Coordinates of C-alpha atoms and ligand atoms in Angstrom, one line a residue:
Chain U
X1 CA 94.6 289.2 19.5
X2 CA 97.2 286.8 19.4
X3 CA 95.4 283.7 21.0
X4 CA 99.0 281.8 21.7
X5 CA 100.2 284.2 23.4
X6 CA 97.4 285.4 25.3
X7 CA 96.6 282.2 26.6
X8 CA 100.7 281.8 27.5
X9 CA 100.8 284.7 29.7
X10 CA 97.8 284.3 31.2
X11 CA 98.7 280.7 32.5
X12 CA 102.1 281.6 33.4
X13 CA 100.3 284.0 35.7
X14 CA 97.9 281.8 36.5
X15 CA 100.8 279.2 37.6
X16 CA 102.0 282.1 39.8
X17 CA 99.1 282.5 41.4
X18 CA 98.4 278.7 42.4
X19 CA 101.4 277.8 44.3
X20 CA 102.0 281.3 45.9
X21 CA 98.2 282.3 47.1
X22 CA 95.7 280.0 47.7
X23 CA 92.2 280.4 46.7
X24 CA 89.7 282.9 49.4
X25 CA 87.4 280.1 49.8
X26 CA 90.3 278.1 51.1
X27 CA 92.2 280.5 53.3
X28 CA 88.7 281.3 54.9
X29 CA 88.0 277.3 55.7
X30 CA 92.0 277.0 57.2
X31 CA 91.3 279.9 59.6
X32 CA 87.8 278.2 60.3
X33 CA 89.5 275.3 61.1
X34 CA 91.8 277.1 63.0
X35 CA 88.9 278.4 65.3
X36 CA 87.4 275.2 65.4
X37 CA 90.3 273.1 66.7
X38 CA 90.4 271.7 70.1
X39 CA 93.8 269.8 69.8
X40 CA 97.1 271.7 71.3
X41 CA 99.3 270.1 68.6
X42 CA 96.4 270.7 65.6
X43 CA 96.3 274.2 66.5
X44 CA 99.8 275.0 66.2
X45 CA 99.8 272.9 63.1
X46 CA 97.3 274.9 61.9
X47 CA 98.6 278.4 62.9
X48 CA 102.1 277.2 61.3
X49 CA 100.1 276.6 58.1
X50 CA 98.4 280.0 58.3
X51 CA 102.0 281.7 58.7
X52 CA 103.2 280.2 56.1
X53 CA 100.5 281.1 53.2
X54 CA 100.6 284.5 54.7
X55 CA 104.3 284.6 54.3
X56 CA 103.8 283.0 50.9
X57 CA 101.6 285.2 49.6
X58 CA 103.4 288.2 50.7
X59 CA 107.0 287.3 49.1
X60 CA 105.4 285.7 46.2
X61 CA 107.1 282.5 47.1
X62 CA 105.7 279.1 46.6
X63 CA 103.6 277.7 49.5
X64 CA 105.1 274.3 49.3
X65 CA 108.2 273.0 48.2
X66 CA 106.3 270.4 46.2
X67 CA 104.2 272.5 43.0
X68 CA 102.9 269.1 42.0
X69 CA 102.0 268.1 38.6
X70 CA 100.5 270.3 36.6
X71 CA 96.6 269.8 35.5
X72 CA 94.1 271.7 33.0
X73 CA 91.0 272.0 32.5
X74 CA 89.9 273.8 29.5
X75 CA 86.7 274.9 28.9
X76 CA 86.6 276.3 25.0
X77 CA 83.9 278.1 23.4
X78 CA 83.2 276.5 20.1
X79 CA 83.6 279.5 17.7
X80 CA 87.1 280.1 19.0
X81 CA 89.6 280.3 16.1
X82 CA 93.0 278.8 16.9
X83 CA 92.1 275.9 19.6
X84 CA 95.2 274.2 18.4
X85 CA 97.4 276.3 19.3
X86 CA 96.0 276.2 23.0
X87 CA 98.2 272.9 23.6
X88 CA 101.3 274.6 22.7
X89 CA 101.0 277.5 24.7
X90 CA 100.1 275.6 27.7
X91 CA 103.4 273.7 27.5
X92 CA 105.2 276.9 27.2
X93 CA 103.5 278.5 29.6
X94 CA 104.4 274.9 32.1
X95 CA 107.9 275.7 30.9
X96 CA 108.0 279.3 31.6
X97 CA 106.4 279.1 35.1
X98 CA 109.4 276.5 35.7
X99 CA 112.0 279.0 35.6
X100 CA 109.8 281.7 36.3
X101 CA 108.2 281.3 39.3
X102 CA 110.0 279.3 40.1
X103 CA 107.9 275.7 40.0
X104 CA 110.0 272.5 41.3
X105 CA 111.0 270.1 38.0
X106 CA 108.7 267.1 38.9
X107 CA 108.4 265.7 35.5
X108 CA 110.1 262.6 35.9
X109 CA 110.4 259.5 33.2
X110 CA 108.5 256.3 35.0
X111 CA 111.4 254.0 32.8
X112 CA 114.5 255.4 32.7
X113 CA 114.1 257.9 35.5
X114 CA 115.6 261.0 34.0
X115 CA 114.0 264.2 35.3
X116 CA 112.7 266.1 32.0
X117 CA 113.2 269.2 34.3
X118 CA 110.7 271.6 32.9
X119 CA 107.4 270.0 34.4
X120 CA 106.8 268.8 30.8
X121 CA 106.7 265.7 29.1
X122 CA 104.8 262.5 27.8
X123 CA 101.0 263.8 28.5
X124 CA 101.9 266.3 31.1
X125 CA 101.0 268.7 32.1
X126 CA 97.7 267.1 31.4
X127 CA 95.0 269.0 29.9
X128 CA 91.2 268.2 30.3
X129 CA 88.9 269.7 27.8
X130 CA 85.2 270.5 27.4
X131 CA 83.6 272.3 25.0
X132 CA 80.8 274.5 24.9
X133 CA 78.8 277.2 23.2
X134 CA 80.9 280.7 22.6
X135 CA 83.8 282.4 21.9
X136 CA 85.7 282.5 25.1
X137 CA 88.1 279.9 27.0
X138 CA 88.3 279.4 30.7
X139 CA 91.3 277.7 32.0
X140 CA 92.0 276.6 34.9
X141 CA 95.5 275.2 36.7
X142 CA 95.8 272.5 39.5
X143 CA 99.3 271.8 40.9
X144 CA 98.5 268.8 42.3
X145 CA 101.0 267.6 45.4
X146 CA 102.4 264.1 45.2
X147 CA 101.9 263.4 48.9
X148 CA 98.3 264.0 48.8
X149 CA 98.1 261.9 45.7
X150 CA 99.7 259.1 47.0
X151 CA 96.8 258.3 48.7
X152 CA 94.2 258.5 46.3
X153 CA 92.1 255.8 46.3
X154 CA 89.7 253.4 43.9
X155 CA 87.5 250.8 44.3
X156 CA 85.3 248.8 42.6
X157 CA 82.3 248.4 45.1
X158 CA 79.9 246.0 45.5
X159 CA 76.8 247.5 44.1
X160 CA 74.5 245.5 47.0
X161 CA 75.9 247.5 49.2
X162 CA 75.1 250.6 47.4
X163 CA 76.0 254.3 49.5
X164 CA 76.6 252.5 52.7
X165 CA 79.6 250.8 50.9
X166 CA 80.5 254.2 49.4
X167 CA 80.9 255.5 53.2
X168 CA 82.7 252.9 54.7
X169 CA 85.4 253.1 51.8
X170 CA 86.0 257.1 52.2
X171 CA 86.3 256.1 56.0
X172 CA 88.7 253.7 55.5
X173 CA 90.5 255.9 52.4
X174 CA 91.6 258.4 55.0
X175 CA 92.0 256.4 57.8
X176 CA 94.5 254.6 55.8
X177 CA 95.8 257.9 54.2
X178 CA 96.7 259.3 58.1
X179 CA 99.2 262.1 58.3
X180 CA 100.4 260.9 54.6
X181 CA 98.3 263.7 52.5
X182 CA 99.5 266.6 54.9
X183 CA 96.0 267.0 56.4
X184 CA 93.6 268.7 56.8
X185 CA 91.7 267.8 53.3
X186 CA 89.7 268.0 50.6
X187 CA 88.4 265.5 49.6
X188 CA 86.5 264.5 46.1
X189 CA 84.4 261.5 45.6
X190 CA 82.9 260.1 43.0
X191 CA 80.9 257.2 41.8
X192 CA 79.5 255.2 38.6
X193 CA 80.9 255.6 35.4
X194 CA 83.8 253.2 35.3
X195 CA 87.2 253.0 37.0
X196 CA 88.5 256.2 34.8
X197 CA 85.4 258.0 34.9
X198 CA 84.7 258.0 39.0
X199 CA 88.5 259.1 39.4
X200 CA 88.1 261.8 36.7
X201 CA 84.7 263.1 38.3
X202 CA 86.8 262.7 41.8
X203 CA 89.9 264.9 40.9
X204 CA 87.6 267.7 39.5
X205 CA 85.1 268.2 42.2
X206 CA 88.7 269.3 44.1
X207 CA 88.2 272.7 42.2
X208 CA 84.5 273.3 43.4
X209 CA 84.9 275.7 46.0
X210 CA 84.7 275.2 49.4
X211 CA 81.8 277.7 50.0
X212 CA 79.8 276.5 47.8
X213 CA 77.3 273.5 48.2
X214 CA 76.5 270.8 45.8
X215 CA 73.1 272.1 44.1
X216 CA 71.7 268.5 44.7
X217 CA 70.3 268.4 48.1
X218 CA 70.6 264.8 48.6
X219 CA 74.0 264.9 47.4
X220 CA 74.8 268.0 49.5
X221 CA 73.6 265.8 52.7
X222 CA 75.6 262.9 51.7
X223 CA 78.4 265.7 51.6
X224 CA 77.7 267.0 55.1
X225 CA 77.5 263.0 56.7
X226 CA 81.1 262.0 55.3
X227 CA 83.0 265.3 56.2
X228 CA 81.2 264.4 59.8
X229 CA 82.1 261.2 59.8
X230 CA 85.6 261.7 58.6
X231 CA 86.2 264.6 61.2
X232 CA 85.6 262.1 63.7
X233 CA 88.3 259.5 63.1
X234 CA 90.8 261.7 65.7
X235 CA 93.5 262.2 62.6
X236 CA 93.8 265.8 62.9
X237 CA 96.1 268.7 61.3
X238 CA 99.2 266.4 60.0
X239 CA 98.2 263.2 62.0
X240 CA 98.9 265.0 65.0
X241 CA 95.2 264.4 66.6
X242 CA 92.4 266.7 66.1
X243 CA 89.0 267.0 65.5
X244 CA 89.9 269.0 61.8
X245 CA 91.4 266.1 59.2
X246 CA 89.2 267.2 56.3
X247 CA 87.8 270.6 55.7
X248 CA 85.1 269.4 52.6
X249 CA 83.9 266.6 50.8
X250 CA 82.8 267.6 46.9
X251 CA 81.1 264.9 45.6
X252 CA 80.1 263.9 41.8
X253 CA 78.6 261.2 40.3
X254 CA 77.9 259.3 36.7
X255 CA 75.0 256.7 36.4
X256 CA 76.5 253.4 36.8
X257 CA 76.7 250.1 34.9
X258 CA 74.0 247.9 36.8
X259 CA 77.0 245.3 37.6
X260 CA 79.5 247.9 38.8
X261 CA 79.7 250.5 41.8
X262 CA 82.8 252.7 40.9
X263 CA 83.9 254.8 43.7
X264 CA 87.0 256.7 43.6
X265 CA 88.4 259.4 46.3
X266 CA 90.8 261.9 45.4
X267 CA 92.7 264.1 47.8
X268 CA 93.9 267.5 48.0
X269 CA 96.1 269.1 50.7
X270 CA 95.9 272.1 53.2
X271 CA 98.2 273.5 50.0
X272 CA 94.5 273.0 48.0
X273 CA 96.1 275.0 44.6
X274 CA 94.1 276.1 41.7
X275 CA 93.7 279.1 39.9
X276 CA 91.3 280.1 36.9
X277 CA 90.3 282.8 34.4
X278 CA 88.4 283.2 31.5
X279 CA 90.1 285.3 28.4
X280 CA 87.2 286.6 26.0
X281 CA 87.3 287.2 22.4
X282 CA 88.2 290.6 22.6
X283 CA 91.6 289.4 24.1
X284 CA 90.8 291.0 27.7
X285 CA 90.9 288.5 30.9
X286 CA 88.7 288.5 34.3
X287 CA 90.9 286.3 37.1
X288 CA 88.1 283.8 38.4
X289 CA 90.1 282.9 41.5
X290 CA 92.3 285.6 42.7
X291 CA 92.3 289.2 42.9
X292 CA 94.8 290.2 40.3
X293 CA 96.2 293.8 41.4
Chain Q
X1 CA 102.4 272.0 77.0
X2 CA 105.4 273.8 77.4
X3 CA 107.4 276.0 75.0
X4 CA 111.1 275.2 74.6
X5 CA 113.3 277.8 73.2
X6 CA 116.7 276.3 72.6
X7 CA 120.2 276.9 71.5
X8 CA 122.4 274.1 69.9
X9 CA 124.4 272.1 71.0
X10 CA 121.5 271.0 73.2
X11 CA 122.2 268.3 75.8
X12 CA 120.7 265.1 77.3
X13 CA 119.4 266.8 80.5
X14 CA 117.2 269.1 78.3
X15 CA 115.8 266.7 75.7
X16 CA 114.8 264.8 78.5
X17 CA 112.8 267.6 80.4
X18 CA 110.6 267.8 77.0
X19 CA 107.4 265.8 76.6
X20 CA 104.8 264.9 73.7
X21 CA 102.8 267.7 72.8
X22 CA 105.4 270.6 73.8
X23 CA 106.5 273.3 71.5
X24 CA 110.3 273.6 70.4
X25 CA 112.1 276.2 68.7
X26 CA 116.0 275.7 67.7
X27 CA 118.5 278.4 67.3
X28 CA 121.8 277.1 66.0
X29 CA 123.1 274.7 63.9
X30 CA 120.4 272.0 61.9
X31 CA 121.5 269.6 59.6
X32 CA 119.7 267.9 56.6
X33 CA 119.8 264.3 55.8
X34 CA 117.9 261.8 54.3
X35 CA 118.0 258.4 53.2
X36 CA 121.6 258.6 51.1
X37 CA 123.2 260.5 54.0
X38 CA 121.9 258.4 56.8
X39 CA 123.4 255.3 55.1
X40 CA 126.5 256.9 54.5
X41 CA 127.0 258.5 57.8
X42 CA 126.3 255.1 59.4
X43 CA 128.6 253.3 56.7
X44 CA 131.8 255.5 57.7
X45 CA 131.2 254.8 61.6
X46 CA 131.2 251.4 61.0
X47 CA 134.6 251.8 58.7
X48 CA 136.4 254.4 62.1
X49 CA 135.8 257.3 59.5
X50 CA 134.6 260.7 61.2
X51 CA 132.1 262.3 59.8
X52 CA 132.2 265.7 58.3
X53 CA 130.9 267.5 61.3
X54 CA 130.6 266.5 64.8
X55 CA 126.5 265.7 65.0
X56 CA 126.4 265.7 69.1
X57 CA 123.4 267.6 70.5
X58 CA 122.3 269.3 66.9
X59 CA 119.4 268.5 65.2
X60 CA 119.2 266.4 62.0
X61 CA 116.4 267.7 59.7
X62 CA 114.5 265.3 57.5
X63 CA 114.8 267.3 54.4
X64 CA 115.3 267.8 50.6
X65 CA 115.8 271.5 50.1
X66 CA 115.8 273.2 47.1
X67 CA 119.3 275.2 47.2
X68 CA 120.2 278.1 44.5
X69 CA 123.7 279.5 44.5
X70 CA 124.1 283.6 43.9
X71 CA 127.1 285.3 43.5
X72 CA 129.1 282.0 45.7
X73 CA 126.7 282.3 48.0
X74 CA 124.2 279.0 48.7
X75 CA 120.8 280.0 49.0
X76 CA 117.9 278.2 50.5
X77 CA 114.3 278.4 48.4
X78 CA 112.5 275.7 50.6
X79 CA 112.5 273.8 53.0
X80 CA 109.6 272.0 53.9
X81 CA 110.3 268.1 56.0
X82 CA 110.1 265.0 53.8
X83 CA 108.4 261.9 55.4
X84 CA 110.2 260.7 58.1
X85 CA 109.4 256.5 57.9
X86 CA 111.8 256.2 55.1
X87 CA 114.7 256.7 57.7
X88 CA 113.4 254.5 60.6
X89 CA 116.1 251.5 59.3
X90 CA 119.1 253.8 60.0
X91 CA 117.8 255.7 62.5
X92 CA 118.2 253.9 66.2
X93 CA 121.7 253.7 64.9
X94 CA 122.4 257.1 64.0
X95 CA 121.5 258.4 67.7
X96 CA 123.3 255.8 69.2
X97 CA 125.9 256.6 67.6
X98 CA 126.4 260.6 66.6
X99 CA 124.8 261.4 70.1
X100 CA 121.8 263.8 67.9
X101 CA 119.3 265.4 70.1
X102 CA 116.7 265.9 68.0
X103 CA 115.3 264.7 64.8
X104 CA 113.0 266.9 62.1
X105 CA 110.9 265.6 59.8
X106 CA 107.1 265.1 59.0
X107 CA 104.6 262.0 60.0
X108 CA 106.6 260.7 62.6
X109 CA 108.7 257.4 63.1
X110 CA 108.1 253.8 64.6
X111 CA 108.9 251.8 67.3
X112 CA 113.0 251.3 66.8
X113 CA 113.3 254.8 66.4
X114 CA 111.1 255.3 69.8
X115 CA 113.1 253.0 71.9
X116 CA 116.2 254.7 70.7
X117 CA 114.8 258.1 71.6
X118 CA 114.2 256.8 75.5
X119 CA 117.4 255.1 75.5
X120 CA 119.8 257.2 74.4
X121 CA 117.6 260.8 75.1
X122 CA 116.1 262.2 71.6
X123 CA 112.9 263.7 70.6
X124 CA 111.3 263.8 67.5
X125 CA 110.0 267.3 66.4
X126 CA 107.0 267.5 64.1
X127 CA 107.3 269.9 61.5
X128 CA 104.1 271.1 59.8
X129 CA 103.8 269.1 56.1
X130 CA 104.7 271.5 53.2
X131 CA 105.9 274.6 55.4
X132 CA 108.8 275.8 53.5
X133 CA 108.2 279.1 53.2
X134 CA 107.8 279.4 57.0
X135 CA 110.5 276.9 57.0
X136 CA 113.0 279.0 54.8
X137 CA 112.6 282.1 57.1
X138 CA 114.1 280.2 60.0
X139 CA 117.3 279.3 58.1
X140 CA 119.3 282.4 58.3
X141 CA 122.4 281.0 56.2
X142 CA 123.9 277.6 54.4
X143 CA 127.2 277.5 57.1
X144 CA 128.6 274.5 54.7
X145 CA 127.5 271.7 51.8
X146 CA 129.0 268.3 52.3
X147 CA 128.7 264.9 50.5
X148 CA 127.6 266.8 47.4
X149 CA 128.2 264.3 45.5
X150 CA 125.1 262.1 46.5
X151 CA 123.1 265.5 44.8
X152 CA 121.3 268.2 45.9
X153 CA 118.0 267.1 48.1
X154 CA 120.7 264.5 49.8
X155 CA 123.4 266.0 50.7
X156 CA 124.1 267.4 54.0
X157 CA 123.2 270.6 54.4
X158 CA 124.9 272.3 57.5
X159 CA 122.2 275.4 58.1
X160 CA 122.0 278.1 60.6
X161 CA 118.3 278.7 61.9
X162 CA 116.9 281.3 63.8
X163 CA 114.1 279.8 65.8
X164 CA 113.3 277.4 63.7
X165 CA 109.6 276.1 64.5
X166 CA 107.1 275.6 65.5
X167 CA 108.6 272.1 66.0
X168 CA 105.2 269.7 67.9
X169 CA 107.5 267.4 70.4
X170 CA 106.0 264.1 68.8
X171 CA 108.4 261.6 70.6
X172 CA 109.6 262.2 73.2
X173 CA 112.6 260.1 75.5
X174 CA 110.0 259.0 77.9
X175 CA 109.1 256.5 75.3
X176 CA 105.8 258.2 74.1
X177 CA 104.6 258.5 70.3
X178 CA 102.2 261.2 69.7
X179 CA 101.4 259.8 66.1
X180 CA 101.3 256.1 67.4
X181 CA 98.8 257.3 69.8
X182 CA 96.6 259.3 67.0
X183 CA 96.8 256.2 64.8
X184 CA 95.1 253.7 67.6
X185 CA 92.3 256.3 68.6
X186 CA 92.0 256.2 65.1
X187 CA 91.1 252.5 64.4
X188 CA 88.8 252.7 67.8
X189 CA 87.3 255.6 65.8
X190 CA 86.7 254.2 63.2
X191 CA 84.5 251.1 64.7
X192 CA 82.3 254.3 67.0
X193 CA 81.9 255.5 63.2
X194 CA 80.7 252.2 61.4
X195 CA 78.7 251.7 64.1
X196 CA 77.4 255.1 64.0
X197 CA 76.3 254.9 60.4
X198 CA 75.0 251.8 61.3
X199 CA 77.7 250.1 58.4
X200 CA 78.5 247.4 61.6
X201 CA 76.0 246.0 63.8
Ligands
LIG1 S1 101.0 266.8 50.4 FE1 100.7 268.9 49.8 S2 101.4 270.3 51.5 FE2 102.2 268.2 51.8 S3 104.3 268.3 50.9 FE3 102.9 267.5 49.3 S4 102.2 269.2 48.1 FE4 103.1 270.0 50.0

C-alpha cells in the first residue's frame, strides 16, 4: 500500500465526515436534550439545531459555518514503515478538504494577519501523537469551533482547596462562558500535570464519547456532580434559559506536583466534530465514528 | 408564546405586538451587516449621504456569510449569525435612524441597544449559534451585494428569505432582555449551587 496516500484520502474523508455529520453518540444526547428541556426558547433552540444537522447531513453541507481549526490525534503502531510521511499527508489532506469539502480558510497569521487560506500553516493543523505496539494507525480529526474555544479556561488552583476548588472553577468557567460557546456543551476537565498538560488531557477527553462513562467510578461520580451542577446555572440552549447548558463532562487527570493544582476546562459546542478510523497494514480502513456507506 | 409569520417591510404596529420568548419567521427582504457596515452606514447619515437601500421595516442580519459566485450568479454556502455585542456601539443609532424593525444575530445585545428597541419599536431575534445550513435554506436568493469593497463577511448582503427562522423574540420594544434576564438567574444560580456543594457557607 501506499501509506501517503492512504492516509490522505482517508482524512480528507474523514474531514468530510466531521463537519457534515456528527458523531451517533452526539445526535442521540441533542435529541435527549431535546426531550428533556422545559424552556420554550431552549426547545426551539434545540429543535433549530436538530434541523439543521439533519439538513446537514443530508446535503453533505457543513453544520457550521465555522469548521474550526483542525486537530490530530495519531495513534501509530510502532512497526509501521513510513511514519514520516504521515505529516505530509495530513497537511494535504487539510488542504484538500479546504477546497473539497468545502472547510472555511481559518488559518490566520497572529502577526501580520494574512489568511494562509488553506487551514494550514505554522503548527497547524496540529497533530498529537502516541505510539503504541503494532502495525496499524488510528487517526482521528477535531474541527474545533473558535467560539467554543474562546472560552476555554485554565487555572492554577490552590491545592488546599483540592476538588472543591476544582468545582467552583468549572462553575464559574461556564457561567462566565454564557451563550458565548453556542451551548449546550461538552465539556473536558482536567487536572495535575502542569498548565500544558491539564489543557492537553482537557481538549482530548472532548473525543470520549458521550455514552460512555469514565471507567473510574469516583471519577465517573465527580462527572455526574458537575454536569448536575452546571445544568443548574439556568444558561440553557444558546443562553436562552434552560435547564440543558452542558450535555457531559469527560474528565481526565495527571498526578500533580505537591505545590500545584492545575485545572483546565475545555469546551466543545452543540457542533461537538470528530471523526476517526483506523487503516491496517494491509491498506483496508474500518470508520470508527460514522457509518461510511 | 406566539408564532409570528411576517412579510417585510414590517411596521411599528407589529414589532410592537411581539414579546420575549415569541417565535418569528421573516419572508422578504434581510440584510447583513456587521461591524464595517454599521460604521459606515452611520458615517454617511451623518455626512446627508443615503444609503444603498432604503433599511425601513427590514431586518438587519448579524452576519458573515460565506458567498460563492456560479455562472454570475452569487450564491450563499452559510449563514450562520455572528455575535451580536460587537455592534451594540452603532446600534441605538442605526434604529434611530434607518427606522429597522428587527435585528438578527446570536447572544443578544445590552442596555443601549434595549432602550432603543422600546423607544423607537425593534426586536431583537435570536438565531440559533452555528445554524447555517438551516440558515442557508431560508435565503432563497442574493437580490444585490453592496459596499464590496469592505470584503466579503462585511459587506451588505441584500437577501431574499423564505421564512427565515426560527427567530426566539429576545428583545422585545417593551424594554425586556431575555438574555439579560438568563444572565441574572444565572449569578443567583450560581450562589443556590456553591451553597449546594457546600463550596459557600
Ligand atoms: S461555537 Fe461552534 S456552533 Fe457556535 S459558531 Fe462556533 S463552531 Fe459553530
Amino acid at each position: 500500500m501506499n501509506l501517503k496516500k492512504t492516509i490522505e484520502d482517508v482524512t480528507v474523508n474523514l474531514l468530510r465526515l466531521a463537519v457534515t455529520e456528527l458523531p451517533k453518540d452526539v445526535k442521540e444526547a441533542l435529541k435527549q436534550a431535546y426531550h428533556h428541556e422545559t424552556s420554550q426558547a431552549g426547545k426551539t433552540q434545540l429543535q433549530a439545531i436538530l434541523d439543521n444537522i439533519e439538513l446537514a447531513e443530508k446535503t453533505s453541507t457543513p453544520m457550521c459555518q465555522d469548521t474550526g481549526t483542525i486537530i490530530f490525534y495519531i495513534t501509530a503502531g510502532a512497526d509501521v514503515k513510513g511514519l514520516d510521511k504521515v505529516e505530509k499527508a495530513l497537511y494535504d489532506a487539510t488542504r484538500r478538504a479546504t477546497t473539497e469539502v468545502p472547510l472555511r480558510p481559518n488559518a490566520v497569521d497572529p502577526f501580520n494577519r494574512k489568511n494562509t487560506g488553506d487551514n494550514t500553516g505554522r503548527n497547524i493543523p496540529y497533530i498529537n501523537w502516541e505510539i503504541k505496539p503494532g502495525n496499524g494507525i488510528e487517526i482521528t480529526v477535531l474541527p474545533k469551533g473558535g467560539g467554543s474555544e474562546n472560552v476555554c479556561a485554565m487555572g492554577m488552583l490552590s491545592p488546599g482547596e483540592g476538588i472543591r476548588g476544582l468545582k467552583k472553577f468549572v462553575i464559574d468557567t461556564v457561567v462566565k462562558a454564557g451563550s458565548k460557546p453556542c451551548p449546550p456543551n461538552i465539556l473536558g476537565v482536567a487536572v495535575g500535570g502542569g498548565a500544558d498538560i491539564a489543557m492537553k488531557l482537557a481538549k482530548k477527553a472532548l473525543l470520549r464519547p458521550l455514552d460512555k462513562p469514565n471507567v473510574n467510578p469516583e471519577l465517573a461520580k465527580l462527572e455526574e456532580d458537575l454536569l448536575e451542577a452546571v445544568n443548574q446555572t439556568g444558561i440553557g440552549p444558546m443562553g436562552l434559559g434552560g435547564k440543558i447548558t452542558v450535555l457531559g463532562v469527560n474528565l481526565d487527570y495527571a498526578v500533580r506536583h505537591p505545590a500545584s493544582f492545575p485545572a483546565a476546562v475545555a469546551f466543545n459546542c452543540w457542533a461537538a466534530r470528530r471523526a476517526s478510523a483506523r487503516i491496517n497494514s494491509d491498506g483496508s480502513t474500518e470508520y470508527l465514528t460514522h457509518e461510511v456507506r | 408564546m406566539t408564532t409570528f409569520r411576517l412579510v417585510t417591510p414590517i411596521s411599528e404596529e407589529q414589532v410592537r405586538k411581539m414579546n420575549v420568548n415569541d417565535i418569528l419567521y421573516i419572508t422578504g427582504t434581510i440584510v447583513t451587516a456587521r461591524d464595517q457596515a454599521h460604521k459606515r452606514a452611520l458615517q454617511f447619515h451623518e455626512e446627508g449621504k443615503s444609503l444603498p437601500l432604503n433599511l425601513e421595516g427590514l431586518a438587519v442580519f448579524h452576519c458573515g456569510p460565506i458567498v460563492k459566485k456560479e455562472r454570475e450568479e452569487w450564491k450563499i454556502v452559510a449563514a450562520g449569525p455572528t455575535t451580536s455585542t460587537r455592534m451594540d456601539i452603532f446600534e441605538d443609532q442605526f434604529i434611530k435612524n434607518f427606522k429597522t424593525r428587527v435585528i438578527i444575530g446570536k447572544g443578544g445585545m445590552g442596555k443601549r441597544t434595549t432602550e432603543a428597541m422600546q423607544k423607537y419599536g425593534a426586536i431583537y431575534g435570536a438565531f440559533t449559534g452555528g445554524a447555517a445550513v438551516l440558515a442557508a435554506r431560508a435565503i432563497t436568493r442574493v437580490k444585490k451585494v453592496e459596499w464590496f469593497d469592505l470584503g466579503m463577511p462585511e459587506a451588505l448582503w441584500i437577501l431574499g428569505v423564505k421564512e427565515f427562522g426560527p427567530l426566539t423574540v429576545a428583545i422585545d420594544s417593551h424594554g425586556n432582555n431575555l438574555f439579560e434576564d438568563v444572565r441574572s438567574k444565572t449569578e443567583e444560580n450560581q450562589k443556590l449551587i456553591y451553597k449546594k456543594l457546600g463550596l459557600i457557607k
